[in-house]
């Protein structure tokens, strides 16, 4: 196990370098540059040139790549051009909010999706099964954009129960932490509903189909024949094996925890990394694009490893030694 | 062994979550945490709504919008939103009045006989919010910083016209000759050229020399971007990126008669999709929704909110590449305009003639320099367009396209997708230009790409890159055209004029316009310029657009217009109810 992990970690280094190289090439090919965003009608071409020089835009490609990698290895990701502060600090500003929203939604999704999936698999073709299948189909196909606006219209405008925008009420910033926690939760209800329900729908569908497959296996029949209670058969024997695809799905969700949910963030005016990343691309804010993507690549690579390791735990037949 | 244990634990957690959740109605602490207020919503929501409502009576002006990057420094900020915040925390030497004239803010001024030297005298008792007095040294520090070799902000144009800028900026001189501190309250700025718009360079907030001192390390200056300190009526209290900016009134504001009557300003990040809902529900008081008829109508229907549309200080334009066929001939360019139904465009895009008008002169219609008559609106007229093309030698062939010297009349139009108007306009042209025999190719791309293929391209590359491109342009207050879309000297790579058009008489008039100080005389110069440019249409003005702002009726003494945004009224705004 240990050698396997070390080998996998060692493999990540060239993969990561490859990702960054491709990203650098793509950015190089993208027209325009960050200083274009500082354009002011009164600035002369010469002054623009000088700024481009100061931001290191005119250096050759390989030089930019090498110096970026060297700085990044030391933990220095440069300054965000629009924010005029270090990339690490900009990411720090947003990653907490993004993570909070994502983790809560993921838990809501798991909580609702997995159990419903199990129930609807064990009671295949029942009213419950049809009901939840329809629900999950709606959940999977409903765009976050539309669902979010709908929720806002009903629960924030018509019935003014929830705030329309933001994550906190700044006027409560000096209140007790409990008041602030409730305030934050209050702001999170609608976005979590949107993200959580769509995730629940996909978890449900994966669980259901995976369970259906497992239930028909011989060992499940054997377990039943042994006279085990249905609950034990389903939750102890069948579910454990049915979890493999869910683990895969979870592995894919981990990078999503920090990459942000652009649509949901946009609709609910939430401060998250999704919106920042898209903005950074539009503004050709190269240091920020590189910083966010470097972080995402590392997390994606790591979560793939974690998912692989979890397979072994869920299914003892899988061994990495 | 230990790794395996951790993995087992992880797995167990996942299982527990699913098992717990599957027993309905049981205690699920994890889940109640985020959704607690939802579950008990009926009882707590009205409460919290009420705690928010009295906060509003708390006398805080609530602004909604997006685009704030958090660059709270008047010489570093590069977008209008951050500039709003700077306007509240910092104060400049001069400010605008409603008509777009410069009036004193921190200082009164005199202009020398040769119109090159501006001598400012600071008002009495000006203090920074940390209690230290604001002196002429602070003013000098602010402008020297912009000229500093290490400075990497966007404001260099404010000082590059001053005597001694090049020497100071290149580091060959330790003194900036054009800036002279006469005494604690008096400072003189000397420019190389006598230009009317020089006064515009004094609208940037003054920084404290002591607080912002950076010595040899400009990073120490930049570190203070998030901790602004100025002489203005507001203090930065709290900033959460992409969430909110909370400003509190500076109770110790130096001009005791003009301390704001409100307790503070809360700027919240609200996206375009929900900004009207936020206005209607009273969660924000003031905002600028996208300008279109739907939004205008919706605001007009709200009982508690008033719509304030006014003409923006800018226009949208359409630039022709004039150095090669087909647009090297004036007639062809004019034909394109006659064959473009801009009234229809305004109806399609803005759904209302109240929100935009057909463009003619490269000046804002709000400007005193805007000519009253003599301009051609190029009303939609396909016959005239055909006539002009015939006259220019482009012959219609059986395939429905025009040809000249064996070349088909092909037009490549670069359209960016970030806003809708360029797509609407080119869409209309795709129909009507075809009727006059133009083979129109519309190239969709992002804004940066359009800029790189046009203004930011080498002049020799431009003819290959495009025939037409469209963009928006915002103006400064003075009608000066130097360095912008119509100045042939701004045609190099990175300059604003990508048309390649040059007319010496136009150049003379541009130079004369900016150095003539008699306004009546200038009106005549700009009328002549507008007429020539309107006839040549190397770059055509597509439309003048309105800005749409909305104000909650509880806000008094807020009267936004072309030159004055909400920040200008901060001393007078009162909140009722």
mmCIF file of N, CA and C in Angstrom, chain A residues 31-32 38 40-43 45 47-48 50-51 54-55 82-84 93-94 97 104 107 111 114-115 152 157 161 163-165 167-171 173-174 185-186 189 235 239 243 266-267 269 271 276 279 282 284 309 313-314, chain B residues 7-8 11 17-19 21-22 30 34 38 45 48 52 55 60 69 71 76 78 149 151-152 154 156-157 160 169 204 237-238 241-244 246 248 266 268-271 274 277-278 281 283 446 448-449 452 492-494 496:
data_model
loop_
_atom_site.group_PDB
_atom_site.id
_atom_site.type_symbol
_atom_site.label_atom_id
_atom_site.label_comp_id
_atom_site.label_asym_id
_atom_site.label_seq_id
_atom_site.Cartn_x
_atom_site.Cartn_y
_atom_site.Cartn_z
ATOM 1 N N UNK A 31 -5.747 35.503 -27.343
ATOM 2 C CA UNK A 31 -5.410 36.877 -27.730
ATOM 3 C C UNK A 31 -5.620 37.855 -26.581
ATOM 4 N N UNK A 32 -4.983 38.988 -26.674
ATOM 5 C CA UNK A 32 -5.138 40.023 -25.662
ATOM 6 C C UNK A 32 -4.271 39.710 -24.456
ATOM 7 N N UNK A 38 -6.509 47.301 -18.184
ATOM 8 C CA UNK A 38 -6.230 48.564 -17.488
ATOM 9 C C UNK A 38 -6.362 49.733 -18.464
ATOM 10 N N UNK A 40 -7.221 52.734 -20.578
ATOM 11 C CA UNK A 40 -7.955 53.948 -20.298
ATOM 12 C C UNK A 40 -7.814 54.790 -21.556
ATOM 13 N N UNK A 41 -8.894 55.402 -22.010
ATOM 14 C CA UNK A 41 -8.799 56.166 -23.256
ATOM 15 C C UNK A 41 -7.689 57.199 -23.247
ATOM 16 N N UNK A 42 -7.255 57.601 -22.059
ATOM 17 C CA UNK A 42 -6.257 58.666 -22.019
ATOM 18 C C UNK A 42 -4.820 58.144 -21.965
ATOM 19 N N UNK A 43 -4.688 56.821 -21.937
ATOM 20 C CA UNK A 43 -3.350 56.237 -21.832
ATOM 21 C C UNK A 43 -2.728 56.146 -23.219
ATOM 22 N N UNK A 45 -0.065 54.713 -26.164
ATOM 23 C CA UNK A 45 0.414 53.374 -26.512
ATOM 24 C C UNK A 45 1.711 53.074 -25.772
ATOM 25 N N UNK A 47 2.636 54.225 -22.860
ATOM 26 C CA UNK A 47 2.369 53.920 -21.456
ATOM 27 C C UNK A 47 1.835 52.504 -21.289
ATOM 28 N N UNK A 48 1.016 52.074 -22.247
ATOM 29 C CA UNK A 48 0.505 50.700 -22.186
ATOM 30 C C UNK A 48 1.657 49.718 -22.310
ATOM 31 N N UNK A 50 4.723 50.214 -21.499
ATOM 32 C CA UNK A 50 5.520 50.207 -20.274
ATOM 33 C C UNK A 50 4.875 49.321 -19.204
ATOM 34 N N UNK A 51 3.533 49.399 -19.114
ATOM 35 C CA UNK A 51 2.828 48.574 -18.133
ATOM 36 C C UNK A 51 2.993 47.095 -18.461
ATOM 37 N N UNK A 54 6.168 46.002 -17.262
ATOM 38 C CA UNK A 54 6.229 45.838 -15.812
ATOM 39 C C UNK A 54 5.515 44.566 -15.350
ATOM 40 N N UNK A 55 4.486 44.147 -16.083
ATOM 41 C CA UNK A 55 3.768 42.931 -15.709
ATOM 42 C C UNK A 55 4.386 41.698 -16.358
ATOM 43 N N UNK A 82 -5.962 42.248 -11.387
ATOM 44 C CA UNK A 82 -7.087 43.132 -11.080
ATOM 45 C C UNK A 82 -7.194 43.436 -9.589
ATOM 46 N N UNK A 83 -6.804 42.487 -8.748
ATOM 47 C CA UNK A 83 -6.958 42.721 -7.313
ATOM 48 C C UNK A 83 -5.738 43.397 -6.702
ATOM 49 N N UNK A 84 -4.623 43.376 -7.442
ATOM 50 C CA UNK A 84 -3.390 43.984 -6.976
ATOM 51 C C UNK A 84 -2.940 43.407 -5.637
ATOM 52 N N UNK A 93 -9.425 34.337 0.035
ATOM 53 C CA UNK A 93 -10.651 35.109 0.259
ATOM 54 C C UNK A 93 -11.900 34.308 -0.110
ATOM 55 N N UNK A 94 -11.771 33.466 -1.110
ATOM 56 C CA UNK A 94 -12.969 32.845 -1.664
ATOM 57 C C UNK A 94 -13.117 31.368 -1.359
ATOM 58 N N UNK A 97 -15.681 30.115 1.435
ATOM 59 C CA UNK A 97 -17.099 30.191 1.068
ATOM 60 C C UNK A 97 -17.461 29.096 0.088
ATOM 61 N N UNK A 104 -21.621 21.407 2.216
ATOM 62 C CA UNK A 104 -22.979 21.280 2.738
ATOM 63 C C UNK A 104 -23.892 20.688 1.670
ATOM 64 N N UNK A 107 -23.183 16.999 1.223
ATOM 65 C CA UNK A 107 -23.763 16.190 2.295
ATOM 66 C C UNK A 107 -25.264 16.063 2.098
ATOM 67 N N UNK A 111 -27.039 12.565 1.658
ATOM 68 C CA UNK A 111 -28.090 12.216 2.605
ATOM 69 C C UNK A 111 -29.393 11.853 1.933
ATOM 70 N N UNK A 114 -28.449 8.892 -1.650
ATOM 71 C CA UNK A 114 -28.059 7.499 -1.456
ATOM 72 C C UNK A 114 -29.199 6.665 -0.845
ATOM 73 N N UNK A 115 -29.778 7.101 0.288
ATOM 74 C CA UNK A 115 -30.870 6.299 0.846
ATOM 75 C C UNK A 115 -32.040 6.130 -0.118
ATOM 76 N N UNK A 152 -35.759 31.733 -5.963
ATOM 77 C CA UNK A 152 -35.658 33.129 -5.529
ATOM 78 C C UNK A 152 -36.990 33.826 -5.680
ATOM 79 N N UNK A 157 -38.789 36.585 -3.111
ATOM 80 C CA UNK A 157 -39.515 37.763 -3.576
ATOM 81 C C UNK A 157 -40.991 37.685 -3.163
ATOM 82 N N UNK A 161 -38.908 35.164 2.669
ATOM 83 C CA UNK A 161 -38.334 34.406 3.778
ATOM 84 C C UNK A 161 -36.817 34.428 3.765
ATOM 85 N N UNK A 163 -32.987 35.904 2.017
ATOM 86 C CA UNK A 163 -32.358 37.044 1.331
ATOM 87 C C UNK A 163 -32.126 36.740 -0.149
ATOM 88 N N UNK A 164 -32.082 37.777 -0.957
ATOM 89 C CA UNK A 164 -31.931 37.603 -2.397
ATOM 90 C C UNK A 164 -30.473 37.426 -2.779
ATOM 91 N N UNK A 165 -29.582 38.041 -2.030
ATOM 92 C CA UNK A 165 -28.178 37.990 -2.443
ATOM 93 C C UNK A 165 -27.269 37.837 -1.228
ATOM 94 N N UNK A 167 -23.956 36.282 1.307
ATOM 95 C CA UNK A 167 -23.689 35.151 2.184
ATOM 96 C C UNK A 167 -23.821 35.556 3.648
ATOM 97 N N UNK A 168 -23.711 36.848 3.902
ATOM 98 C CA UNK A 168 -23.826 37.327 5.276
ATOM 99 C C UNK A 168 -24.497 38.690 5.262
ATOM 100 N N UNK A 169 -25.030 39.070 6.393
ATOM 101 C CA UNK A 169 -25.508 40.426 6.563
ATOM 102 C C UNK A 169 -24.412 41.196 7.305
ATOM 103 N N UNK A 170 -23.710 42.073 6.602
ATOM 104 C CA UNK A 170 -22.546 42.724 7.211
ATOM 105 C C UNK A 170 -22.908 43.551 8.435
ATOM 106 N N UNK A 171 -24.172 43.925 8.548
ATOM 107 C CA UNK A 171 -24.545 44.751 9.698
ATOM 108 C C UNK A 171 -24.571 43.923 10.981
ATOM 109 N N UNK A 173 -22.071 41.984 11.739
ATOM 110 C CA UNK A 173 -20.722 41.456 11.874
ATOM 111 C C UNK A 173 -20.208 41.496 13.310
ATOM 112 N N UNK A 174 -20.814 42.349 14.143
ATOM 113 C CA UNK A 174 -20.317 42.434 15.524
ATOM 114 C C UNK A 174 -21.170 41.601 16.472
ATOM 115 N N UNK A 185 -26.335 30.543 7.676
ATOM 116 C CA UNK A 185 -27.166 29.401 7.299
ATOM 117 C C UNK A 185 -28.414 29.878 6.568
ATOM 118 N N UNK A 186 -28.985 30.960 7.074
ATOM 119 C CA UNK A 186 -30.162 31.542 6.455
ATOM 120 C C UNK A 186 -29.887 31.921 4.995
ATOM 121 N N UNK A 189 -29.557 28.621 2.631
ATOM 122 C CA UNK A 189 -30.632 27.651 2.393
ATOM 123 C C UNK A 189 -30.952 27.494 0.899
ATOM 124 N N UNK A 235 -28.113 -3.559 3.617
ATOM 125 C CA UNK A 235 -27.185 -2.508 4.031
ATOM 126 C C UNK A 235 -25.786 -3.023 4.303
ATOM 127 N N UNK A 239 -25.031 -3.193 -0.127
ATOM 128 C CA UNK A 239 -24.676 -1.783 -0.271
ATOM 129 C C UNK A 239 -23.159 -1.573 -0.359
ATOM 130 N N UNK A 243 -21.241 0.391 -3.534
ATOM 131 C CA UNK A 243 -20.682 1.716 -3.298
ATOM 132 C C UNK A 243 -19.594 2.150 -4.282
ATOM 133 N N UNK A 266 -23.564 32.785 -9.327
ATOM 134 C CA UNK A 266 -24.019 33.961 -10.060
ATOM 135 C C UNK A 266 -25.430 34.342 -9.656
ATOM 136 N N UNK A 267 -26.330 33.346 -9.667
ATOM 137 C CA UNK A 267 -27.729 33.637 -9.361
ATOM 138 C C UNK A 267 -27.891 34.209 -7.958
ATOM 139 N N UNK A 269 -25.589 35.622 -6.109
ATOM 140 C CA UNK A 269 -24.556 36.624 -5.805
ATOM 141 C C UNK A 269 -23.650 36.162 -4.671
ATOM 142 N N UNK A 271 -19.996 34.923 -3.086
ATOM 143 C CA UNK A 271 -18.573 35.119 -3.368
ATOM 144 C C UNK A 271 -17.874 33.773 -3.442
ATOM 145 N N UNK A 276 -14.980 33.930 -9.723
ATOM 146 C CA UNK A 276 -13.651 34.549 -9.813
ATOM 147 C C UNK A 276 -12.856 33.961 -10.978
ATOM 148 N N UNK A 279 -14.224 35.265 -14.253
ATOM 149 C CA UNK A 279 -13.825 36.670 -14.375
ATOM 150 C C UNK A 279 -12.353 36.782 -14.761
ATOM 151 N N UNK A 282 -11.877 36.177 -18.414
ATOM 152 C CA UNK A 282 -12.332 37.322 -19.199
ATOM 153 C C UNK A 282 -11.358 38.486 -19.130
ATOM 154 N N UNK A 284 -8.179 38.160 -18.586
ATOM 155 C CA UNK A 284 -6.824 37.682 -18.894
ATOM 156 C C UNK A 284 -5.895 37.896 -17.703
ATOM 157 N N UNK A 309 -7.933 4.416 -3.603
ATOM 158 C CA UNK A 309 -7.657 3.758 -2.331
ATOM 159 C C UNK A 309 -8.946 3.323 -1.644
ATOM 160 N N UNK A 313 -10.806 -0.345 0.063
ATOM 161 C CA UNK A 313 -11.432 -0.466 1.368
ATOM 162 C C UNK A 313 -12.850 -1.012 1.244
ATOM 163 N N UNK A 314 -13.560 -0.537 0.215
ATOM 164 C CA UNK A 314 -14.940 -0.970 0.052
ATOM 165 C C UNK A 314 -14.990 -2.411 -0.427
ATOM 166 N N UNK B 7 -8.661 5.232 6.139
ATOM 167 C CA UNK B 7 -9.564 4.967 5.021
ATOM 168 C C UNK B 7 -10.854 4.320 5.514
ATOM 169 N N UNK B 8 -10.687 3.401 6.459
ATOM 170 C CA UNK B 8 -11.873 2.751 7.010
ATOM 171 C C UNK B 8 -12.784 3.774 7.661
ATOM 172 N N UNK B 11 -14.640 5.746 5.111
ATOM 173 C CA UNK B 11 -15.701 4.937 4.536
ATOM 174 C C UNK B 11 -16.865 4.821 5.509
ATOM 175 N N UNK B 17 -23.483 8.444 7.195
ATOM 176 C CA UNK B 17 -24.331 9.482 6.602
ATOM 177 C C UNK B 17 -25.522 8.873 5.890
ATOM 178 N N UNK B 18 -25.248 7.860 5.076
ATOM 179 C CA UNK B 18 -26.349 7.305 4.295
ATOM 180 C C UNK B 18 -27.313 6.557 5.203
ATOM 181 N N UNK B 19 -26.789 5.850 6.204
ATOM 182 C CA UNK B 19 -27.675 5.079 7.065
ATOM 183 C C UNK B 19 -28.529 6.000 7.920
ATOM 184 N N UNK B 21 -29.401 8.956 7.317
ATOM 185 C CA UNK B 21 -30.387 9.673 6.522
ATOM 186 C C UNK B 21 -31.528 8.766 6.118
ATOM 187 N N UNK B 22 -31.249 7.463 6.048
ATOM 188 C CA UNK B 22 -32.304 6.610 5.534
ATOM 189 C C UNK B 22 -33.380 6.352 6.563
ATOM 190 N N UNK B 30 -26.134 16.637 11.271
ATOM 191 C CA UNK B 30 -25.397 17.176 10.148
ATOM 192 C C UNK B 30 -26.311 18.009 9.258
ATOM 193 N N UNK B 34 -27.134 23.143 8.398
ATOM 194 C CA UNK B 34 -27.303 24.172 7.376
ATOM 195 C C UNK B 34 -28.749 24.579 7.169
ATOM 196 N N UNK B 38 -34.300 26.918 7.752
ATOM 197 C CA UNK B 38 -35.332 26.577 6.785
ATOM 198 C C UNK B 38 -36.444 25.818 7.477
ATOM 199 N N UNK B 45 -37.892 33.488 10.412
ATOM 200 C CA UNK B 45 -37.709 34.388 9.278
ATOM 201 C C UNK B 45 -38.269 35.784 9.495
ATOM 202 N N UNK B 48 -35.892 37.703 11.661
ATOM 203 C CA UNK B 48 -34.652 38.215 11.090
ATOM 204 C C UNK B 48 -34.962 39.285 10.052
ATOM 205 N N UNK B 52 -33.502 43.030 10.187
ATOM 206 C CA UNK B 52 -32.853 43.715 9.077
ATOM 207 C C UNK B 52 -33.533 45.052 8.789
ATOM 208 N N UNK B 55 -32.430 47.873 10.893
ATOM 209 C CA UNK B 55 -31.070 48.217 10.499
ATOM 210 C C UNK B 55 -31.109 49.220 9.354
ATOM 211 N N UNK B 60 -28.402 53.655 6.815
ATOM 212 C CA UNK B 60 -27.300 53.266 5.946
ATOM 213 C C UNK B 60 -27.786 53.179 4.504
ATOM 214 N N UNK B 69 -13.441 45.252 -7.351
ATOM 215 C CA UNK B 69 -12.260 44.408 -7.223
ATOM 216 C C UNK B 69 -11.523 44.647 -5.913
ATOM 217 N N UNK B 71 -9.755 47.479 -5.182
ATOM 218 C CA UNK B 71 -8.569 48.330 -5.329
ATOM 219 C C UNK B 71 -8.959 49.739 -4.859
ATOM 220 N N UNK B 76 -4.561 53.838 -8.262
ATOM 221 C CA UNK B 76 -4.346 52.462 -8.710
ATOM 222 C C UNK B 76 -5.610 51.829 -9.287
ATOM 223 N N UNK B 78 -8.741 50.664 -11.417
ATOM 224 C CA UNK B 78 -8.946 50.739 -12.863
ATOM 225 C C UNK B 78 -10.355 50.374 -13.264
ATOM 226 N N UNK B 149 9.199 56.005 -11.160
ATOM 227 C CA UNK B 149 9.587 54.909 -12.070
ATOM 228 C C UNK B 149 9.000 53.562 -11.658
ATOM 229 N N UNK B 151 6.055 53.045 -10.282
ATOM 230 C CA UNK B 151 4.592 53.046 -10.321
ATOM 231 C C UNK B 151 4.069 52.157 -11.455
ATOM 232 N N UNK B 152 3.149 51.221 -11.148
ATOM 233 C CA UNK B 152 2.617 50.368 -12.212
ATOM 234 C C UNK B 152 1.086 50.435 -12.300
ATOM 235 N N UNK B 154 -2.543 52.662 -13.584
ATOM 236 C CA UNK B 154 -2.999 53.114 -14.901
ATOM 237 C C UNK B 154 -3.129 54.635 -15.062
ATOM 238 N N UNK B 156 -0.799 57.199 -15.487
ATOM 239 C CA UNK B 156 0.341 58.003 -15.930
ATOM 240 C C UNK B 156 -0.059 59.214 -16.779
ATOM 241 N N UNK B 157 -1.178 59.100 -17.501
ATOM 242 C CA UNK B 157 -1.580 60.214 -18.365
ATOM 243 C C UNK B 157 -1.906 61.487 -17.576
ATOM 244 N N UNK B 160 1.884 62.971 -17.319
ATOM 245 C CA UNK B 160 2.907 62.929 -18.370
ATOM 246 C C UNK B 160 2.981 64.215 -19.187
ATOM 247 N N UNK B 169 10.491 60.422 -14.391
ATOM 248 C CA UNK B 169 9.986 59.060 -14.596
ATOM 249 C C UNK B 169 11.117 58.106 -14.971
ATOM 250 N N UNK B 204 -8.223 63.359 -9.052
ATOM 251 C CA UNK B 204 -7.898 62.117 -8.345
ATOM 252 C C UNK B 204 -7.610 62.383 -6.876
ATOM 253 N N UNK B 237 -14.951 50.306 6.662
ATOM 254 C CA UNK B 237 -15.173 49.592 7.917
ATOM 255 C C UNK B 237 -14.979 48.093 7.713
ATOM 256 N N UNK B 238 -15.482 47.585 6.600
ATOM 257 C CA UNK B 238 -15.405 46.146 6.391
ATOM 258 C C UNK B 238 -15.460 45.866 4.899
ATOM 259 N N UNK B 241 -14.536 40.431 -0.081
ATOM 260 C CA UNK B 241 -14.483 40.425 -1.540
ATOM 261 C C UNK B 241 -15.713 39.749 -2.164
ATOM 262 N N UNK B 242 -16.256 40.368 -3.172
ATOM 263 C CA UNK B 242 -17.433 39.866 -3.908
ATOM 264 C C UNK B 242 -18.648 39.690 -3.005
ATOM 265 N N UNK B 243 -18.646 40.286 -1.842
ATOM 266 C CA UNK B 243 -19.812 40.231 -0.968
ATOM 267 C C UNK B 243 -20.300 41.620 -0.647
ATOM 268 N N UNK B 244 -19.485 42.353 0.101
ATOM 269 C CA UNK B 244 -19.933 43.684 0.475
ATOM 270 C C UNK B 244 -18.761 44.581 0.834
ATOM 271 N N UNK B 246 -18.476 47.818 3.410
ATOM 272 C CA UNK B 246 -19.214 48.627 4.378
ATOM 273 C C UNK B 246 -18.383 49.851 4.729
ATOM 274 N N UNK B 248 -18.296 53.561 6.860
ATOM 275 C CA UNK B 248 -18.940 54.292 7.947
ATOM 276 C C UNK B 248 -18.609 55.767 7.839
ATOM 277 N N UNK B 266 -23.501 50.837 2.513
ATOM 278 C CA UNK B 266 -23.239 49.407 2.358
ATOM 279 C C UNK B 266 -23.380 49.059 0.877
ATOM 280 N N UNK B 268 -23.385 46.160 -1.733
ATOM 281 C CA UNK B 268 -23.473 44.699 -1.773
ATOM 282 C C UNK B 268 -23.322 44.209 -3.190
ATOM 283 N N UNK B 269 -22.696 43.048 -3.315
ATOM 284 C CA UNK B 269 -22.552 42.404 -4.611
ATOM 285 C C UNK B 269 -23.898 41.772 -4.970
ATOM 286 N N UNK B 270 -24.531 42.289 -6.009
ATOM 287 C CA UNK B 270 -25.804 41.728 -6.452
ATOM 288 C C UNK B 270 -25.708 41.542 -7.958
ATOM 289 N N UNK B 271 -26.038 40.369 -8.442
ATOM 290 C CA UNK B 271 -25.905 40.145 -9.888
ATOM 291 C C UNK B 271 -27.080 40.738 -10.646
ATOM 292 N N UNK B 274 -30.758 39.391 -10.373
ATOM 293 C CA UNK B 274 -31.638 39.575 -9.223
ATOM 294 C C UNK B 274 -31.690 41.021 -8.745
ATOM 295 N N UNK B 277 -35.190 42.496 -8.284
ATOM 296 C CA UNK B 277 -35.882 41.920 -7.129
ATOM 297 C C UNK B 277 -35.349 42.538 -5.838
ATOM 298 N N UNK B 278 -34.026 42.728 -5.783
ATOM 299 C CA UNK B 278 -33.427 43.312 -4.581
ATOM 300 C C UNK B 278 -33.879 44.755 -4.387
ATOM 301 N N UNK B 281 -37.652 44.696 -3.229
ATOM 302 C CA UNK B 281 -37.848 44.257 -1.850
ATOM 303 C C UNK B 281 -37.209 45.236 -0.863
ATOM 304 N N UNK B 283 -34.090 45.668 -0.330
ATOM 305 C CA UNK B 283 -32.804 45.213 0.222
ATOM 306 C C UNK B 283 -31.651 46.066 -0.288
ATOM 307 N N UNK B 446 -14.265 36.969 -28.513
ATOM 308 C CA UNK B 446 -14.399 37.727 -27.266
ATOM 309 C C UNK B 446 -13.734 39.104 -27.398
ATOM 310 N N UNK B 448 -11.387 40.764 -25.925
ATOM 311 C CA UNK B 448 -9.936 40.874 -26.009
ATOM 312 C C UNK B 448 -9.410 40.557 -27.396
ATOM 313 N N UNK B 449 -10.048 39.593 -28.044
ATOM 314 C CA UNK B 449 -9.605 39.206 -29.379
ATOM 315 C C UNK B 449 -9.884 40.324 -30.371
ATOM 316 N N UNK B 452 -7.289 42.868 -29.863
ATOM 317 C CA UNK B 452 -5.975 42.481 -30.360
ATOM 318 C C UNK B 452 -5.893 42.529 -31.884
ATOM 319 N N UNK B 492 -0.921 54.061 -34.011
ATOM 320 C CA UNK B 492 0.109 53.021 -33.898
ATOM 321 C C UNK B 492 -0.450 51.821 -33.135
ATOM 322 N N UNK B 493 0.368 50.772 -33.039
ATOM 323 C CA UNK B 493 -0.025 49.573 -32.287
ATOM 324 C C UNK B 493 -0.355 49.965 -30.863
ATOM 325 N N UNK B 494 -1.542 49.617 -30.411
ATOM 326 C CA UNK B 494 -1.933 49.973 -29.056
ATOM 327 C C UNK B 494 -2.655 51.305 -28.959
ATOM 328 N N UNK B 496 -5.729 54.079 -30.126
ATOM 329 C CA UNK B 496 -7.165 53.826 -30.221
ATOM 330 C C UNK B 496 -7.732 53.926 -31.631
#
